[in-house]
Amino acid sequence: MSSFVFPARSTTAEIELGTTLQPKFDADGLIPCITTDHLTNEVLMFAFMNAESLAHTLRSGKATYWSRSRGKLWCKGEESGNVQRVKAILTDCDQDVLLLKVESIGGVSCHNGYKSCFYRQLSEDADPSDEASLKLQFVARRLIDPAKLYKK
Amino acid sequence: MSSFVFPARSTTAEIELGTTLQPKFDADGLIPCITTDHLTNEVLMFAFMNAESLAHTLRSGKATYWSRSRGKLWCKGEESGNVQRVKAILTDCDQDVLLLKVESIGGVSCHNGYKSCFYRQLSEDADPSDEASLKLQFVARRLIDPAKLYKK
């Protein structure tokens, strides 16, 4: 899928407590990526990267994902202008997840016009045996009309 | 895999801008879950849930995941005591990711003895064409010896 090669996985000790990046790409060549605001830690979005998009992110300094729906590299903000400048990249203990800390240019990371994709919270009364109780409440304000975000 | 049923997926408009929880479980019955500290927003860990673990989380108020490696329900902290009390559950625009805000009892969410699983940061000089540059730096302090965390 990609000609970019990251260091191979080695021992559990090296992966979990070592100092070499050895990311685990799954059978589809993808690794989950959590993106947060570098100042507030707020989770902005969740997406996937492949080796090519990780390499592109490192080279450009701008968050670049792999769009599974479109099957292509997704340079965040290339249409909307809401580019994410990467301030830090972390990985987790078993190196099968990435965490990006970004400066969100424009302040809108969600295609629906919100700062974060996580703009709805499950009701505190949610009961799995009562479908009617499984309600979401909006906990964020829409910052821009999506129609203005993508003005192609 | 599970007898717990959440509301079925409906229209894109309802999924993205509606008020009914309609989580997307993938072909394996799983949904990614990001867990953060409810006070600081720091990302503590990333795991998967299935319908059963989401139902268990809602009923118990304690974060419960699905362990893919062990193929069973994973009540976080049942061995280590580091239970995560759920303060809020959010979902993203297309409802295929969950975000938990938790109070981490004991303050250690990583099995390696760190507050967060994301205790290593990629070097700012990382260059995808230079494998030797792909180095991780520890950015957190280990809080407890893992041997003391799991004293079975």
Short mmCIF file of C-alpha atoms in Angstrom, two decimals:
data_model
loop_
_atom_site.label_atom_id
_atom_site.label_comp_id
_atom_site.label_asym_id
_atom_site.label_seq_id
_atom_site.Cartn_x
_atom_site.Cartn_y
_atom_site.Cartn_z
CA MET A 1 0.00 0.00 0.00
CA SER A 2 2.92 2.27 0.69
CA SER A 3 6.65 2.46 0.15
CA PHE A 4 7.29 4.12 3.49
CA VAL A 5 8.82 1.77 5.98
CA PHE A 6 9.00 2.37 9.71
CA PRO A 7 11.23 0.34 12.03
CA ALA A 8 10.07 -3.27 12.37
CA ARG A 9 8.40 -4.49 15.55
CA SER A 10 10.89 -6.20 17.85
CA THR A 11 10.55 -7.46 21.41
CA THR A 12 7.75 -6.55 23.82
CA ALA A 13 10.31 -4.92 26.11
CA GLU A 14 11.65 -2.71 23.31
CA ILE A 15 8.18 -1.87 22.01
CA GLU A 16 6.79 -0.97 25.45
CA LEU A 17 9.77 0.53 27.24
CA GLY A 18 12.29 1.25 24.52
CA THR A 19 13.11 4.41 22.62
CA THR A 20 12.60 3.35 19.01
CA LEU A 21 9.38 4.11 17.18
CA GLN A 22 7.98 0.75 16.05
CA PRO A 23 4.39 1.47 15.13
CA LYS A 24 1.97 -1.39 14.61
CA PHE A 25 -0.01 -1.06 11.42
CA ASP A 26 -2.92 -3.50 11.29
CA ALA A 27 -3.78 -5.98 8.54
CA ASP A 28 -5.07 -3.07 6.44
CA GLY A 29 -1.89 -1.10 7.04
CA LEU A 30 -3.61 1.32 9.42
CA ILE A 31 -2.97 2.67 12.91
CA PRO A 32 -5.58 4.57 14.98
CA CYS A 33 -4.79 8.21 15.66
CA ILE A 34 -6.24 10.44 18.38
CA THR A 35 -5.86 14.17 17.77
CA THR A 36 -5.96 16.65 20.64
CA ASP A 37 -5.65 20.41 21.11
CA HIS A 38 -2.06 20.98 22.20
CA LEU A 39 -3.06 23.63 24.73
CA THR A 40 -6.17 22.15 26.35
CA ASN A 41 -5.74 18.41 25.64
CA GLU A 42 -9.32 18.38 24.33
CA VAL A 43 -9.86 15.47 21.96
CA LEU A 44 -10.63 16.99 18.57
CA MET A 45 -11.04 13.95 16.35
CA PHE A 46 -10.13 10.35 15.73
CA ALA A 47 -8.91 8.95 12.42
CA PHE A 48 -6.50 6.45 10.92
CA MET A 49 -3.05 6.78 9.43
CA ASN A 50 -1.09 4.46 7.20
CA ALA A 51 2.69 4.61 6.81
CA GLU A 52 2.41 7.06 3.94
CA SER A 53 0.24 9.49 5.90
CA LEU A 54 2.50 9.25 8.95
CA ALA A 55 5.51 10.01 6.76
CA HIS A 56 3.62 12.92 5.17
CA THR A 57 2.70 14.22 8.62
CA LEU A 58 6.33 14.11 9.73
CA ARG A 59 7.59 15.84 6.59
CA SER A 60 4.93 18.53 6.33
CA GLY A 61 4.29 19.18 10.02
CA LYS A 62 0.58 19.04 9.18
CA ALA A 63 -1.73 16.25 10.29
CA THR A 64 -2.34 13.92 7.38
CA TYR A 65 -4.61 10.92 7.71
CA TRP A 66 -5.71 8.03 5.54
CA SER A 67 -9.31 8.34 4.43
CA ARG A 68 -10.82 4.87 4.48
CA SER A 69 -14.01 6.05 2.77
CA ARG A 70 -12.18 7.80 -0.06
CA GLY A 71 -9.19 5.43 -0.15
CA LYS A 72 -6.68 8.25 -0.33
CA LEU A 73 -4.36 10.48 1.63
CA TRP A 74 -6.31 13.08 3.59
CA CYS A 75 -4.36 16.27 4.23
CA LYS A 76 -6.57 17.70 6.96
CA GLY A 77 -7.78 21.17 6.06
CA GLU A 78 -6.84 21.06 2.38
CA GLU A 79 -10.42 21.92 1.47
CA SER A 80 -11.70 23.71 4.55
CA GLY A 81 -8.50 25.55 5.47
CA ASN A 82 -8.68 24.05 8.95
CA VAL A 83 -5.14 22.71 8.89
CA GLN A 84 -3.75 21.03 12.02
CA ARG A 85 -0.15 22.01 12.78
CA VAL A 86 1.51 19.16 14.65
CA LYS A 87 3.15 20.14 17.93
CA ALA A 88 3.86 16.63 19.23
CA ILE A 89 3.33 12.98 18.35
CA LEU A 90 3.11 10.40 21.10
CA THR A 91 2.53 6.67 21.01
CA ASP A 92 1.08 4.31 23.58
CA CYS A 93 2.66 1.47 25.53
CA ASP A 94 2.27 -1.16 22.82
CA GLN A 95 2.73 1.33 19.99
CA ASP A 96 -0.50 0.49 18.22
CA VAL A 97 -2.06 3.94 18.63
CA LEU A 98 -0.77 7.45 17.87
CA LEU A 99 -1.65 10.65 19.71
CA LEU A 100 -1.21 13.97 17.93
CA LYS A 101 -1.14 17.28 19.77
CA VAL A 102 -2.00 19.99 17.29
CA GLU A 103 -2.70 23.65 16.82
CA SER A 104 -5.98 23.70 14.96
CA ILE A 105 -5.82 26.56 12.49
CA GLY A 106 -9.29 28.02 12.19
CA GLY A 107 -10.37 26.15 15.30
CA VAL A 108 -12.78 23.79 13.55
CA SER A 109 -11.78 20.12 13.34
CA CYS A 110 -15.19 18.60 12.64
CA HIS A 111 -16.79 18.66 9.19
CA ASN A 112 -20.05 19.55 10.92
CA GLY A 113 -18.62 22.90 12.00
CA TYR A 114 -17.66 22.11 15.58
CA LYS A 115 -14.29 22.56 17.26
CA SER A 116 -14.26 18.85 18.11
CA CYS A 117 -16.08 15.88 16.61
CA PHE A 118 -17.12 14.99 20.17
CA TYR A 119 -19.93 17.51 20.58
CA ARG A 120 -22.57 15.20 22.04
CA GLN A 121 -22.69 13.52 25.44
CA LEU A 122 -24.77 10.53 26.44
CA SER A 123 -27.48 11.23 28.99
CA GLU A 124 -26.50 10.40 32.57
CA ASP A 125 -29.73 8.38 32.83
CA ALA A 126 -28.76 6.11 29.94
CA ASP A 127 -29.85 2.56 30.67
CA PRO A 128 -28.90 -0.15 28.16
CA SER A 129 -32.17 -1.98 28.75
CA ASP A 130 -34.28 1.10 27.94
CA GLU A 131 -33.65 2.23 24.38
CA ALA A 132 -35.60 5.46 24.91
CA SER A 133 -33.06 6.52 27.55
CA LEU A 134 -30.08 6.40 25.19
CA LYS A 135 -30.19 10.09 24.37
CA LEU A 136 -27.40 12.45 23.35
CA GLN A 137 -27.14 16.04 24.52
CA PHE A 138 -25.21 18.68 22.63
CA VAL A 139 -22.34 19.97 24.77
CA ALA A 140 -20.68 22.28 22.24
CA ARG A 141 -21.63 25.19 20.08
CA ARG A 142 -21.42 25.01 16.30
CA LEU A 143 -18.80 27.52 15.20
CA ILE A 144 -19.51 27.66 11.49
CA ASP A 145 -22.12 26.51 8.99
CA PRO A 146 -20.63 23.43 7.26
CA ALA A 147 -21.86 24.82 3.92
CA LYS A 148 -19.39 27.68 4.42
CA LEU A 149 -16.63 25.28 5.43
CA TYR A 150 -16.61 23.45 2.11
CA LYS A 151 -17.43 26.03 -0.51
CA LYS A 152 -16.51 24.07 -3.60
CA MET B 1 -21.29 -12.10 20.47
CA SER B 2 -23.60 -10.25 22.76
CA SER B 3 -27.29 -9.98 23.57
CA PHE B 4 -27.10 -6.24 24.24
CA VAL B 5 -28.69 -4.24 21.50
CA PHE B 6 -28.22 -0.52 20.99
CA PRO B 7 -30.44 1.55 18.69
CA ALA B 8 -29.93 0.71 15.02
CA ARG B 9 -28.10 3.09 12.70
CA SER B 10 -30.53 5.27 10.78
CA THR B 11 -29.92 8.26 8.50
CA THR B 12 -26.68 10.24 8.27
CA ALA B 13 -28.55 13.31 9.50
CA GLU B 14 -29.84 11.50 12.59
CA ILE B 15 -26.49 9.84 13.28
CA GLU B 16 -24.49 13.06 12.93
CA LEU B 17 -26.83 15.73 14.23
CA GLY B 18 -29.53 13.82 16.07
CA THR B 19 -30.00 13.01 19.73
CA THR B 20 -30.21 9.22 19.72
CA LEU B 21 -27.19 7.08 20.52
CA GLN B 22 -26.63 4.85 17.47
CA PRO B 23 -23.12 3.49 17.92
CA LYS B 24 -21.40 1.80 15.01
CA PHE B 25 -19.87 -1.52 15.98
CA ASP B 26 -17.52 -2.82 13.30
CA ALA B 27 -17.54 -6.25 11.63
CA ASP B 28 -16.02 -7.70 14.82
CA GLY B 29 -18.66 -6.00 16.96
CA LEU B 30 -16.18 -3.45 18.31
CA ILE B 31 -16.07 0.34 18.66
CA PRO B 32 -12.87 2.29 19.48
CA CYS B 33 -12.87 4.04 22.83
CA ILE B 34 -10.65 6.93 23.94
CA THR B 35 -10.40 7.42 27.70
CA THR B 36 -9.43 10.76 29.19
CA ASP B 37 -8.95 12.25 32.64
CA HIS B 38 -12.19 14.11 33.38
CA LEU B 39 -10.38 17.03 35.01
CA THR B 40 -7.38 17.59 32.69
CA ASN B 41 -8.61 16.00 29.42
CA GLU B 42 -5.32 14.09 29.27
CA VAL B 43 -5.68 10.97 27.14
CA LEU B 44 -5.12 8.02 29.46
CA MET B 45 -5.62 5.06 27.16
CA PHE B 46 -7.27 3.68 24.08
CA ALA B 47 -9.17 0.40 23.90
CA PHE B 48 -12.20 -1.22 22.30
CA MET B 49 -15.70 -1.87 23.55
CA ASN B 50 -18.36 -4.21 22.30
CA ALA B 51 -22.06 -3.86 23.06
CA GLU B 52 -21.72 -5.98 26.19
CA SER B 53 -18.87 -3.89 27.60
CA LEU B 54 -20.69 -0.65 26.81
CA ALA B 55 -23.78 -1.95 28.59
CA HIS B 56 -21.63 -3.05 31.54
CA THR B 57 -20.00 0.39 31.63
CA LEU B 58 -23.40 2.10 31.71
CA ARG B 59 -24.73 -0.19 34.44
CA SER B 60 -21.68 -0.22 36.69
CA GLY B 61 -20.42 3.33 36.12
CA LYS B 62 -16.95 1.79 35.73
CA ALA B 63 -15.07 1.68 32.43
CA THR B 64 -15.34 -1.82 31.00
CA TYR B 65 -13.65 -2.70 27.73
CA TRP B 66 -13.44 -5.75 25.49
CA SER B 67 -10.04 -7.38 25.60
CA ARG B 68 -9.23 -8.53 22.10
CA SER B 69 -6.16 -10.45 23.24
CA ARG B 70 -8.00 -12.32 25.99
CA GLY B 71 -11.34 -12.47 24.19
CA LYS B 72 -13.28 -11.40 27.28
CA LEU B 73 -14.83 -8.53 29.15
CA TRP B 74 -12.18 -6.36 30.74
CA CYS B 75 -13.38 -4.55 33.85
CA LYS B 76 -10.57 -2.01 34.08
CA GLY B 77 -8.86 -2.19 37.46
CA GLU B 78 -10.32 -5.50 38.57
CA GLU B 79 -6.81 -6.83 39.15
CA SER B 80 -4.80 -3.66 39.75
CA GLY B 81 -7.43 -1.71 41.67
CA ASN B 82 -7.05 1.15 39.20
CA VAL B 83 -10.75 1.42 38.47
CA GLN B 84 -11.98 4.19 36.16
CA ARG B 85 -15.18 5.85 37.37
CA VAL B 86 -17.06 7.16 34.37
CA LYS B 87 -18.01 10.84 34.57
CA ALA B 88 -19.18 11.28 30.97
CA ILE B 89 -19.49 9.38 27.70
CA LEU B 90 -19.37 11.27 24.41
CA THR B 91 -19.50 10.09 20.84
CA ASP B 92 -18.18 11.62 17.65
CA CYS B 93 -19.99 13.00 14.62
CA ASP B 94 -20.49 9.68 12.88
CA GLN B 95 -20.87 7.74 16.13
CA ASP B 96 -18.13 5.23 15.40
CA VAL B 97 -15.90 6.25 18.32
CA LEU B 98 -16.61 6.69 22.03
CA LEU B 99 -14.88 9.12 24.39
CA LEU B 100 -14.94 8.40 28.11
CA LYS B 101 -14.13 11.02 30.72
CA VAL B 102 -13.13 9.22 33.89
CA GLU B 103 -11.83 9.61 37.38
CA SER B 104 -8.88 7.25 37.50
CA ILE B 105 -8.85 5.70 40.97
CA GLY B 106 -5.23 5.16 41.96
CA GLY B 107 -4.12 7.40 39.10
CA VAL B 108 -2.45 4.67 37.05
CA SER B 109 -4.15 3.68 33.80
CA CYS B 110 -1.22 1.98 32.07
CA HIS B 111 -0.15 -1.58 32.91
CA ASN B 112 3.44 -0.31 32.78
CA GLY B 113 2.84 1.87 35.84
CA TYR B 114 2.26 5.24 34.18
CA LYS B 115 -0.70 7.58 34.59
CA SER B 116 -1.31 7.40 30.84
CA CYS B 117 -0.30 4.84 28.22
CA PHE B 118 1.04 7.78 26.18
CA TYR B 119 4.30 8.31 28.05
CA ARG B 120 6.63 8.58 25.06
CA GLN B 121 6.91 11.32 22.47
CA LEU B 122 8.50 11.09 19.07
CA SER B 123 11.62 13.18 18.59
CA GLU B 124 11.04 16.52 16.90
CA ASP B 125 13.81 15.63 14.46
CA ALA B 126 12.05 12.48 13.30
CA ASP B 127 12.54 12.04 9.56
CA PRO B 128 10.76 9.12 7.88
CA SER B 129 13.68 8.58 5.49
CA ASP B 130 16.18 8.24 8.36
CA GLU B 131 15.29 5.28 10.55
CA ALA B 132 17.86 6.26 13.17
CA SER B 133 15.98 9.51 13.76
CA LEU B 134 12.72 7.81 14.76
CA LYS B 135 13.38 8.00 18.48
CA LEU B 136 11.00 8.17 21.41
CA GLN B 137 11.58 10.28 24.48
CA PHE B 138 9.94 9.54 27.82
CA VAL B 139 7.70 12.45 28.81
CA ALA B 140 6.16 11.00 31.97
CA ARG B 141 7.32 9.54 35.23
CA ARG B 142 6.56 5.97 36.19
CA LEU B 143 4.32 6.07 39.25
CA ILE B 144 4.52 2.47 40.38
CA ASP B 145 6.49 -0.68 39.65
CA PRO B 146 4.22 -2.86 37.45
CA ALA B 147 5.21 -5.86 39.58
CA LYS B 148 3.41 -4.19 42.46
CA LEU B 149 0.42 -3.35 40.29
CA TYR B 150 -0.40 -6.98 39.52
CA LYS B 151 0.50 -8.93 42.61
CA LYS B 152 -1.22 -12.20 41.81
#
